[in-house]
PDB file of C-alpha atoms in Angstrom:
ATOM      1  CA  MET A   1     -14.165 -13.340  -6.532  1.00  0.00           C
ATOM      2  CA  PHE A   2     -11.606 -10.509  -6.667  1.00  0.00           C
ATOM      3  CA  VAL A   3     -13.424  -7.396  -7.869  1.00  0.00           C
ATOM      4  CA  GLU A   4     -12.984  -3.670  -8.374  1.00  0.00           C
ATOM      5  CA  PRO A   5     -16.001  -1.352  -8.241  1.00  0.00           C
ATOM      6  CA  VAL A   6     -14.946   0.312 -11.482  1.00  0.00           C
ATOM      7  CA  SER A   7     -15.455  -3.019 -13.287  1.00  0.00           C
ATOM      8  CA  LEU A   8     -17.818  -4.742 -10.852  1.00  0.00           C
ATOM      9  CA  TYR A   9     -20.370  -6.089 -13.330  1.00  0.00           C
ATOM     10  CA  PHE A  10     -17.687  -7.272 -15.742  1.00  0.00           C
ATOM     11  CA  ASP A  11     -15.676  -8.958 -12.975  1.00  0.00           C
ATOM     12  CA  THR A  12     -18.654 -10.974 -11.746  1.00  0.00           C
ATOM     13  CA  PHE A  13     -20.451 -11.745 -15.030  1.00  0.00           C
ATOM     14  CA  PRO A  14     -21.973 -14.262 -15.619  1.00  0.00           C
ATOM     15  CA  TYR A  15     -21.400 -16.006 -12.301  1.00  0.00           C
ATOM     16  CA  TYR A  16     -23.834 -13.861 -10.311  1.00  0.00           C
ATOM     17  CA  VAL A  17     -26.651 -15.368 -12.390  1.00  0.00           C
ATOM     18  CA  SER A  18     -26.172 -18.900 -11.064  1.00  0.00           C
ATOM     19  CA  HIS A  19     -23.879 -18.680  -8.013  1.00  0.00           C
ATOM     20  CA  GLU A  20     -23.633 -16.943  -4.694  1.00  0.00           C
ATOM     21  CA  ILE A  21     -20.817 -14.460  -5.120  1.00  0.00           C
ATOM     22  CA  ILE A  22     -18.455 -13.644  -2.244  1.00  0.00           C
ATOM     23  CA  PRO A  23     -16.738 -10.511  -3.562  1.00  0.00           C
ATOM     24  CA  MET A  24     -13.363  -9.291  -2.337  1.00  0.00           C
ATOM     25  CA  PHE A  25     -13.138  -5.574  -3.062  1.00  0.00           C
ATOM     26  CA  TRP A  26     -10.051  -3.585  -4.040  1.00  0.00           C
ATOM     27  CA  ASP A  27     -10.090   0.199  -4.533  1.00  0.00           C
ATOM     28  CA  CYS A  28     -13.628   0.699  -3.264  1.00  0.00           C
ATOM     29  CA  TRP A  29     -13.316   4.483  -2.938  1.00  0.00           C
ATOM     30  CA  PRO A  30     -16.208   6.672  -1.719  1.00  0.00           C
ATOM     31  CA  CYS A  31     -17.247   7.585  -5.276  1.00  0.00           C
ATOM     32  CA  TYR A  32     -18.215   3.903  -5.740  1.00  0.00           C
ATOM     33  CA  TYR A  33     -20.116   3.393  -2.479  1.00  0.00           C
ATOM     34  CA  ASP A  34     -23.581   3.850  -3.984  1.00  0.00           C
ATOM     35  CA  LYS A  35     -22.781   1.540  -6.898  1.00  0.00           C
ATOM     36  CA  VAL A  36     -21.411  -1.161  -4.613  1.00  0.00           C
ATOM     37  CA  GLU A  37     -24.348  -0.940  -2.220  1.00  0.00           C
ATOM     38  CA  LYS A  38     -26.820  -1.241  -5.095  1.00  0.00           C
ATOM     39  CA  TRP A  39     -24.997  -4.285  -6.513  1.00  0.00           C
ATOM     40  CA  LEU A  40     -24.761  -6.009  -3.123  1.00  0.00           C
ATOM     41  CA  ARG A  41     -28.477  -5.574  -2.531  1.00  0.00           C
ATOM     42  CA  LYS A  42     -29.507  -6.535  -6.069  1.00  0.00           C
ATOM     43  CA  HIS A  43     -27.650  -9.836  -5.937  1.00  0.00           C
ATOM     44  CA  ASN A  44     -28.487 -10.608  -2.311  1.00  0.00           C
ATOM     45  CA  VAL A  45     -24.834 -10.885  -1.355  1.00  0.00           C
ATOM     46  CA  LYS A  46     -24.448 -12.452   2.085  1.00  0.00           C
ATOM     47  CA  THR A  47     -20.697 -11.964   2.616  1.00  0.00           C
ATOM     48  CA  ALA A  48     -18.383  -9.246   1.263  1.00  0.00           C
ATOM     49  CA  ILE A  49     -14.665  -8.863   1.875  1.00  0.00           C
ATOM     50  CA  PHE A  50     -12.867  -5.517   1.770  1.00  0.00           C
ATOM     51  CA  THR A  51      -9.162  -4.696   1.738  1.00  0.00           C
ATOM     52  CA  SER A  52      -9.988  -1.332   3.356  1.00  0.00           C
ATOM     53  CA  ARG A  53     -11.352  -1.347   6.904  1.00  0.00           C
ATOM     54  CA  GLN A  54     -13.045   2.046   6.501  1.00  0.00           C
ATOM     55  CA  GLU A  55     -14.827   0.879   3.367  1.00  0.00           C
ATOM     56  CA  MET A  56     -15.909  -2.303   5.117  1.00  0.00           C
ATOM     57  CA  GLU A  57     -17.361  -0.266   7.990  1.00  0.00           C
ATOM     58  CA  GLU A  58     -19.225   1.965   5.534  1.00  0.00           C
ATOM     59  CA  MET A  59     -20.913  -0.997   3.833  1.00  0.00           C
ATOM     60  CA  LYS A  60     -21.766  -2.556   7.195  1.00  0.00           C
ATOM     61  CA  THR A  61     -23.493   0.682   8.164  1.00  0.00           C
ATOM     62  CA  ARG A  62     -25.419   0.765   4.898  1.00  0.00           C
ATOM     63  CA  ILE A  63     -26.344  -2.949   4.967  1.00  0.00           C
ATOM     64  CA  PRO A  64     -26.346  -4.113   8.622  1.00  0.00           C
ATOM     65  CA  GLU A  65     -27.302  -7.694   7.744  1.00  0.00           C
ATOM     66  CA  LEU A  66     -24.250  -8.077   5.472  1.00  0.00           C
ATOM     67  CA  ASN A  67     -21.476 -10.320   6.785  1.00  0.00           C
ATOM     68  CA  THR A  68     -18.388  -8.160   6.254  1.00  0.00           C
ATOM     69  CA  LEU A  69     -14.717  -9.098   6.580  1.00  0.00           C
ATOM     70  CA  TRP A  70     -11.627  -6.912   6.531  1.00  0.00           C
ATOM     71  CA  CYS A  71      -8.746  -8.649   4.752  1.00  0.00           C
ATOM     72  CA  PRO A  72      -5.745  -6.317   4.282  1.00  0.00           C
ATOM     73  CA  GLU A  73      -3.756  -6.478   1.066  1.00  0.00           C
ATOM     74  CA  ALA A  74      -0.818  -8.876   0.985  1.00  0.00           C
ATOM     75  CA  VAL A  75       2.033  -9.942  -1.308  1.00  0.00           C
ATOM     76  CA  ASP A  76       4.016 -12.988  -2.339  1.00  0.00           C
ATOM     77  CA  THR A  77       6.765 -12.566   0.251  1.00  0.00           C
ATOM     78  CA  SER A  78       9.140 -14.950  -1.558  1.00  0.00           C
ATOM     79  CA  LEU A  79       9.711 -12.380  -4.321  1.00  0.00           C
ATOM     80  CA  TYR A  80      11.314  -9.685  -2.179  1.00  0.00           C
ATOM     81  CA  LYS A  81      14.978  -9.803  -1.303  1.00  0.00           C
ATOM     82  CA  GLN A  82      16.567  -9.083   2.056  1.00  0.00           C
ATOM     83  CA  GLY A  83      19.301  -7.166   0.287  1.00  0.00           C
ATOM     84  CA  LYS A  84      22.419  -5.692   1.810  1.00  0.00           C
ATOM     85  CA  ASP A  85      22.651  -3.985   5.185  1.00  0.00           C
ATOM     86  CA  LEU A  86      21.737  -0.303   4.922  1.00  0.00           C
ATOM     87  CA  LYS A  87      25.309   0.994   5.166  1.00  0.00           C
ATOM     88  CA  ASP A  88      26.344  -1.117   2.156  1.00  0.00           C
ATOM     89  CA  ARG A  89      23.522  -0.069  -0.194  1.00  0.00           C
ATOM     90  CA  ASN A  90      24.202   2.124  -3.218  1.00  0.00           C
ATOM     91  CA  ILE A  91      20.896   4.000  -3.761  1.00  0.00           C
ATOM     92  CA  ASP A  92      20.027   6.669  -1.201  1.00  0.00           C
ATOM     93  CA  LEU A  93      16.378   7.212  -2.178  1.00  0.00           C
ATOM     94  CA  LEU A  94      14.155   4.991  -4.320  1.00  0.00           C
ATOM     95  CA  GLU A  95      10.649   6.025  -5.369  1.00  0.00           C
ATOM     96  CA  PHE A  96       8.169   3.651  -6.961  1.00  0.00           C
ATOM     97  CA  GLY A  97       4.409   3.614  -7.374  1.00  0.00           C
ATOM     98  CA  ARG A  98       2.194   6.681  -7.600  1.00  0.00           C
ATOM     99  CA  SER A  99       3.626  10.207  -7.697  1.00  0.00           C
ATOM    100  CA  ASN A 100       4.378  11.997  -4.426  1.00  0.00           C
ATOM    101  CA  THR A 101       4.696  15.404  -6.070  1.00  0.00           C
ATOM    102  CA  LYS A 102       1.457  16.799  -4.621  1.00  0.00           C
ATOM    103  CA  VAL A 103       2.673  16.178  -1.097  1.00  0.00           C
ATOM    104  CA  LEU A 104       6.385  16.887  -1.371  1.00  0.00           C
ATOM    105  CA  GLY A 105       6.186  19.801  -3.798  1.00  0.00           C
ATOM    106  CA  GLU A 106       7.580  20.422  -7.256  1.00  0.00           C
ATOM    107  CA  SER A 107      10.843  21.743  -5.834  1.00  0.00           C
ATOM    108  CA  PHE A 108      11.715  18.263  -4.603  1.00  0.00           C
ATOM    109  CA  TYR A 109      11.774  17.035  -8.218  1.00  0.00           C
ATOM    110  CA  LYS A 110      14.305  19.192 -10.014  1.00  0.00           C
ATOM    111  CA  HIS A 111      14.873  16.925 -13.014  1.00  0.00           C
ATOM    112  CA  ASP A 112      12.782  14.322 -14.831  1.00  0.00           C
ATOM    113  CA  LEU A 113      15.624  11.843 -15.134  1.00  0.00           C
ATOM    114  CA  PRO A 114      15.929   8.140 -14.267  1.00  0.00           C
ATOM    115  CA  LYS A 115      18.696   8.913 -11.823  1.00  0.00           C
ATOM    116  CA  ASP A 116      19.312  12.262 -10.216  1.00  0.00           C
ATOM    117  CA  SER A 117      21.481  13.721  -7.490  1.00  0.00           C
ATOM    118  CA  LEU A 118      19.415  16.155  -5.462  1.00  0.00           C
ATOM    119  CA  LYS A 119      21.849  18.925  -4.611  1.00  0.00           C
ATOM    120  CA  LEU A 120      21.651  20.276  -1.095  1.00  0.00           C
ATOM    121  CA  SER A 121      23.616  22.857   0.822  1.00  0.00           C
ATOM    122  CA  GLY A 122      27.367  22.412   0.636  1.00  0.00           C
ATOM    123  CA  ALA A 123      28.613  19.248  -1.036  1.00  0.00           C
ATOM    124  CA  LYS A 124      25.755  16.983   0.097  1.00  0.00           C
ATOM    125  CA  THR A 125      23.737  15.143  -2.503  1.00  0.00           C
ATOM    126  CA  ILE A 126      21.083  12.432  -2.496  1.00  0.00           C
ATOM    127  CA  ASP A 127      21.400   9.614  -5.003  1.00  0.00           C
ATOM    128  CA  HIS A 128      17.758   9.589  -6.083  1.00  0.00           C
ATOM    129  CA  VAL A 129      16.135   6.960  -8.360  1.00  0.00           C
ATOM    130  CA  CYS A 130      12.551   6.992  -9.654  1.00  0.00           C
ATOM    131  CA  THR A 131      11.270   3.770 -11.228  1.00  0.00           C
ATOM    132  CA  GLN A 132       8.890   5.555 -13.597  1.00  0.00           C
ATOM    133  CA  VAL A 133       9.931   8.436 -15.835  1.00  0.00           C
ATOM    134  CA  ASN A 134       7.723  10.135 -18.426  1.00  0.00           C
ATOM    135  CA  GLY A 135       5.153   7.382 -17.976  1.00  0.00           C
ATOM    136  CA  LYS A 136       7.640   4.582 -18.679  1.00  0.00           C
ATOM    137  CA  PHE A 137       8.890   1.971 -16.196  1.00  0.00           C
ATOM    138  CA  LEU A 138      12.648   1.549 -16.019  1.00  0.00           C
ATOM    139  CA  TYR A 139      12.751  -1.989 -14.648  1.00  0.00           C
ATOM    140  CA  ASN A 140      11.006  -5.294 -15.104  1.00  0.00           C
ATOM    141  CA  ASN A 141       9.814  -7.027 -11.935  1.00  0.00           C
ATOM    142  CA  GLU A 142      12.973  -9.009 -11.270  1.00  0.00           C
ATOM    143  CA  GLU A 143      15.177  -5.941 -11.778  1.00  0.00           C
ATOM    144  CA  LEU A 144      12.931  -3.941  -9.452  1.00  0.00           C
ATOM    145  CA  TYR A 145      13.313  -6.480  -6.648  1.00  0.00           C
ATOM    146  CA  GLU A 146      17.097  -6.166  -6.977  1.00  0.00           C
ATOM    147  CA  VAL A 147      16.959  -2.362  -6.932  1.00  0.00           C
ATOM    148  CA  MET A 148      14.702  -2.372  -3.846  1.00  0.00           C
ATOM    149  CA  GLY A 149      17.248  -4.536  -2.070  1.00  0.00           C
ATOM    150  CA  ASP A 150      19.955  -1.964  -2.848  1.00  0.00           C
ATOM    151  CA  ALA A 151      18.080   1.173  -1.687  1.00  0.00           C
ATOM    152  CA  LYS A 152      18.370   2.789   1.726  1.00  0.00           C
ATOM    153  CA  ILE A 153      15.178   4.884   1.829  1.00  0.00           C
ATOM    154  CA  THR A 154      11.813   4.924   0.096  1.00  0.00           C
ATOM    155  CA  ILE A 155       8.751   7.160   0.392  1.00  0.00           C
ATOM    156  CA  CYS A 156       5.341   5.633   1.153  1.00  0.00           C
ATOM    157  CA  LEU A 157       2.231   7.805   1.315  1.00  0.00           C
ATOM    158  CA  PRO A 158      -1.401   6.662   1.246  1.00  0.00           C
ATOM    159  CA  LYS A 159      -3.747   7.806  -1.490  1.00  0.00           C
ATOM    160  CA  SER A 160      -5.529   9.987   1.061  1.00  0.00           C
ATOM    161  CA  MET A 161      -2.450  12.232   0.921  1.00  0.00           C
ATOM    162  CA  THR A 162      -1.372  11.930  -2.723  1.00  0.00           C
ATOM    163  CA  HIS A 163      -4.911  11.984  -4.214  1.00  0.00           C
ATOM    164  CA  PRO A 164      -7.265  13.300  -1.515  1.00  0.00           C
ATOM    165  CA  ASP A 165      -9.930  14.123  -4.113  1.00  0.00           C
ATOM    166  CA  ILE A 166     -10.341  10.387  -4.795  1.00  0.00           C
ATOM    167  CA  ALA A 167      -9.651   8.899  -1.356  1.00  0.00           C
ATOM    168  CA  GLU A 168     -11.860  11.420   0.498  1.00  0.00           C
ATOM    169  CA  GLY A 169     -10.299  10.632   3.850  1.00  0.00           C
ATOM    170  CA  VAL A 170      -9.953   6.877   3.322  1.00  0.00           C
ATOM    171  CA  GLU A 171      -6.413   5.672   4.040  1.00  0.00           C
ATOM    172  CA  THR A 172      -5.638   2.006   3.636  1.00  0.00           C
ATOM    173  CA  LEU A 173      -2.787  -0.463   3.845  1.00  0.00           C
ATOM    174  CA  THR A 174      -1.477  -1.246   0.361  1.00  0.00           C
ATOM    175  CA  GLN A 175       1.084  -3.747  -0.832  1.00  0.00           C
ATOM    176  CA  ARG A 176       3.728  -1.036  -1.244  1.00  0.00           C
ATOM    177  CA  TYR A 177       4.259  -0.992   2.529  1.00  0.00           C
ATOM    178  CA  TRP A 178       4.828  -4.742   2.628  1.00  0.00           C
ATOM    179  CA  GLU A 179       7.203  -4.493  -0.348  1.00  0.00           C
ATOM    180  CA  ALA A 180       9.277  -1.814   1.360  1.00  0.00           C
ATOM    181  CA  MET A 181       9.329  -3.696   4.663  1.00  0.00           C
ATOM    182  CA  LEU A 182      10.386  -6.951   3.019  1.00  0.00           C
ATOM    183  CA  SER A 183      13.174  -5.148   1.141  1.00  0.00           C
ATOM    184  CA  ARG A 184      14.477  -3.597   4.377  1.00  0.00           C
ATOM    185  CA  MET A 185      14.263  -0.033   3.155  1.00  0.00           C
ATOM    186  CA  VAL A 186      13.754   2.800   5.633  1.00  0.00           C
ATOM    187  CA  ILE A 187      10.178   3.943   4.984  1.00  0.00           C
ATOM    188  CA  VAL A 188       9.563   7.687   5.139  1.00  0.00           C
ATOM    189  CA  GLY A 189       6.043   9.105   4.823  1.00  0.00           C
ATOM    190  CA  HIS A 190       2.875   8.077   6.637  1.00  0.00           C
ATOM    191  CA  ALA A 191       1.624   4.731   7.934  1.00  0.00           C
ATOM    192  CA  PRO A 192      -2.115   4.105   7.547  1.00  0.00           C
ATOM    193  CA  LYS A 193      -3.764   3.428  10.899  1.00  0.00           C
ATOM    194  CA  GLU A 194      -4.749   0.018   9.511  1.00  0.00           C
ATOM    195  CA  LEU A 195      -1.097  -0.940   9.248  1.00  0.00           C
ATOM    196  CA  VAL A 196      -0.192   0.256  12.741  1.00  0.00           C
ATOM    197  CA  ASP A 197      -3.183  -1.531  14.274  1.00  0.00           C
ATOM    198  CA  PHE A 198      -2.540  -4.700  12.275  1.00  0.00           C
ATOM    199  CA  ILE A 199       1.127  -5.211  13.170  1.00  0.00           C
ATOM    200  CA  GLY A 200       1.161  -3.419  16.538  1.00  0.00           C
ATOM    201  CA  TYR A 201       3.730  -0.680  15.834  1.00  0.00           C
ATOM    202  CA  ASN A 202       4.564   2.041  13.306  1.00  0.00           C
ATOM    203  CA  PRO A 203       7.196   0.894  10.769  1.00  0.00           C
ATOM    204  CA  VAL A 204       7.361   4.325   9.097  1.00  0.00           C
ATOM    205  CA  ILE A 205       9.383   7.477   9.800  1.00  0.00           C
ATOM    206  CA  GLU A 206       6.496   9.941   9.819  1.00  0.00           C
ATOM    207  CA  ILE A 207       6.546  13.294   8.026  1.00  0.00           C
ATOM    208  CA  PRO A 208       4.370  16.211   9.201  1.00  0.00           C
ATOM    209  CA  ASP A 209       0.841  16.122   7.800  1.00  0.00           C
ATOM    210  CA  HIS A 210       0.602  19.453   5.996  1.00  0.00           C
ATOM    211  CA  ARG A 211      -2.752  18.924   4.280  1.00  0.00           C
ATOM    212  CA  ASN A 212      -4.371  21.601   6.436  1.00  0.00           C
ATOM    213  CA  THR A 213      -1.399  23.960   6.362  1.00  0.00           C
ATOM    214  CA  CYS A 214       0.681  25.752   3.770  1.00  0.00           C
ATOM    215  CA  ALA A 215       3.935  24.140   4.853  1.00  0.00           C
ATOM    216  CA  VAL A 216       5.610  21.483   2.716  1.00  0.00           C
ATOM    217  CA  PRO A 217       7.826  18.941   4.521  1.00  0.00           C
ATOM    218  CA  ASP A 218      11.538  19.616   4.116  1.00  0.00           C
ATOM    219  CA  MET A 219      12.115  16.137   2.722  1.00  0.00           C
ATOM    220  CA  GLN A 220      15.624  16.729   1.454  1.00  0.00           C
ATOM    221  CA  ASN A 221      17.020  17.642   4.845  1.00  0.00           C
ATOM    222  CA  LEU A 222      15.029  14.895   6.553  1.00  0.00           C
ATOM    223  CA  ILE A 223      16.476  12.309   4.186  1.00  0.00           C
ATOM    224  CA  VAL A 224      19.995  13.677   4.666  1.00  0.00           C
ATOM    225  CA  LYS A 225      19.613  13.374   8.453  1.00  0.00           C
ATOM    226  CA  ILE A 226      18.517   9.752   8.081  1.00  0.00           C
ATOM    227  CA  LEU A 227      21.383   8.987   5.701  1.00  0.00           C
ATOM    228  CA  GLU A 228      23.915  10.503   8.103  1.00  0.00           C
ATOM    229  CA  LYS A 229      22.817   8.027  10.789  1.00  0.00           C
ATOM    230  CA  ILE A 230      21.668   5.189   8.546  1.00  0.00           C
ATOM    231  CA  ASP A 231      23.070   2.502  10.874  1.00  0.00           C
ATOM    232  CA  ASP A 232      20.615   3.632  13.540  1.00  0.00           C
ATOM    233  CA  TYR A 233      17.748   2.329  11.375  1.00  0.00           C
ATOM    234  CA  GLN A 234      19.110  -1.169  10.776  1.00  0.00           C
ATOM    235  CA  GLU A 235      17.245  -2.622  13.751  1.00  0.00           C
ATOM    236  CA  LEU A 236      13.962  -1.101  12.517  1.00  0.00           C
ATOM    237  CA  VAL A 237      14.257  -2.431   8.964  1.00  0.00           C
ATOM    238  CA  ASP A 238      15.245  -5.871  10.262  1.00  0.00           C
ATOM    239  CA  ARG A 239      12.133  -5.880  12.438  1.00  0.00           C
ATOM    240  CA  ASN A 240      10.012  -4.694   9.524  1.00  0.00           C
ATOM    241  CA  ARG A 241      11.141  -7.563   7.317  1.00  0.00           C
ATOM    242  CA  GLU A 242      10.546 -10.139  10.055  1.00  0.00           C
ATOM    243  CA  THR A 243       7.056  -8.730  10.629  1.00  0.00           C
ATOM    244  CA  ALA A 244       6.218  -8.673   6.924  1.00  0.00           C
ATOM    245  CA  LEU A 245       7.347 -12.279   6.498  1.00  0.00           C
ATOM    246  CA  LYS A 246       4.997 -13.313   9.309  1.00  0.00           C
ATOM    247  CA  MET A 247       2.004 -11.103   8.502  1.00  0.00           C
ATOM    248  CA  GLY A 248       2.268  -9.755   4.950  1.00  0.00           C
ATOM    249  CA  GLY A 249       1.985 -12.890   2.816  1.00  0.00           C
ATOM    250  CA  TRP A 250      -1.013 -14.129   0.855  1.00  0.00           C
ATOM    251  CA  ASN A 251      -0.350 -17.622   2.196  1.00  0.00           C
ATOM    252  CA  VAL A 252      -1.095 -16.376   5.719  1.00  0.00           C
ATOM    253  CA  ARG A 253      -3.965 -14.126   4.661  1.00  0.00           C
ATOM    254  CA  MET A 254      -5.825 -16.775   2.683  1.00  0.00           C
ATOM    255  CA  LYS A 255      -5.616 -19.351   5.486  1.00  0.00           C
ATOM    256  CA  TRP A 256      -7.189 -16.841   7.850  1.00  0.00           C
ATOM    257  CA  LEU A 257      -9.840 -15.848   5.314  1.00  0.00           C
ATOM    258  CA  MET A 258     -10.850 -19.415   4.524  1.00  0.00           C
ATOM    259  CA  LEU A 259     -11.176 -20.114   8.247  1.00  0.00           C
ATOM    260  CA  GLN A 260     -13.565 -17.151   8.636  1.00  0.00           C
ATOM    261  CA  LEU A 261     -15.659 -18.262   5.667  1.00  0.00           C
ATOM    262  CA  THR A 262     -15.749 -21.848   6.914  1.00  0.00           C
ATOM    263  CA  LYS A 263     -17.019 -20.692  10.308  1.00  0.00           C
ATOM    264  CA  TYR A 264     -19.705 -18.480   8.777  1.00  0.00           C
ATOM    265  CA  TYR A 265     -20.961 -21.031   6.276  1.00  0.00           C
ATOM    266  CA  GLN A 266     -20.325 -23.983   8.631  1.00  0.00           C
ATOM    267  CA  VAL A 267     -18.719 -25.983   5.837  1.00  0.00           C
TER     268      VAL A 267
END
């Protein structure tokens, strides 16, 4: 069963009364560890699946006899478009998902508009699109897939950087990375170690980690430098899409997961 700790009892009711539950946990942040451990013990859960490797390791430490599996998040790869080559795309920077303001600083967001040109020194500007403005989404899903296929750069940061008070040091591979890779956008930000270990290389242009310093990354100039040599990143985004098609789909993930469960339960 697919479960979230915030709604764990609701997600599994009433099946835990009469069935053995094999839970697959999303968003199992440290604030939920005690709750999850208590539930696992109460219902004598034999196998638990986690989308976060760190969270899986924590539960294995707490309950050594628990059969734990790490199954990274995935997506339906058929939904995401290859799009144009980078040099032919119309949007310089596309942001979607949770806010990056805490990391990049308020000065990076000069206007709360659907589309904004970030003015830099001289005549340079960045054609900047945010998919959510004032709490409202600008596109439906199909429109978003088209926009992603027409954007050169996107920003991807794990929750450990955007909301460190919740993540408490846990960084995990989320579907946003697969979405960006499939859409052949240049990814700027930080790649969770899970992602690098899983695919064997870093698909992200890393920014300095300033969480322990007072410095804020100069994102505008970094993005301008990438845009000026955008052709240099075509090989990377092509590789990212090929990798995501092979390793980022639920069809691949579920085949692997069912094989692991079959081995354990000797079905």
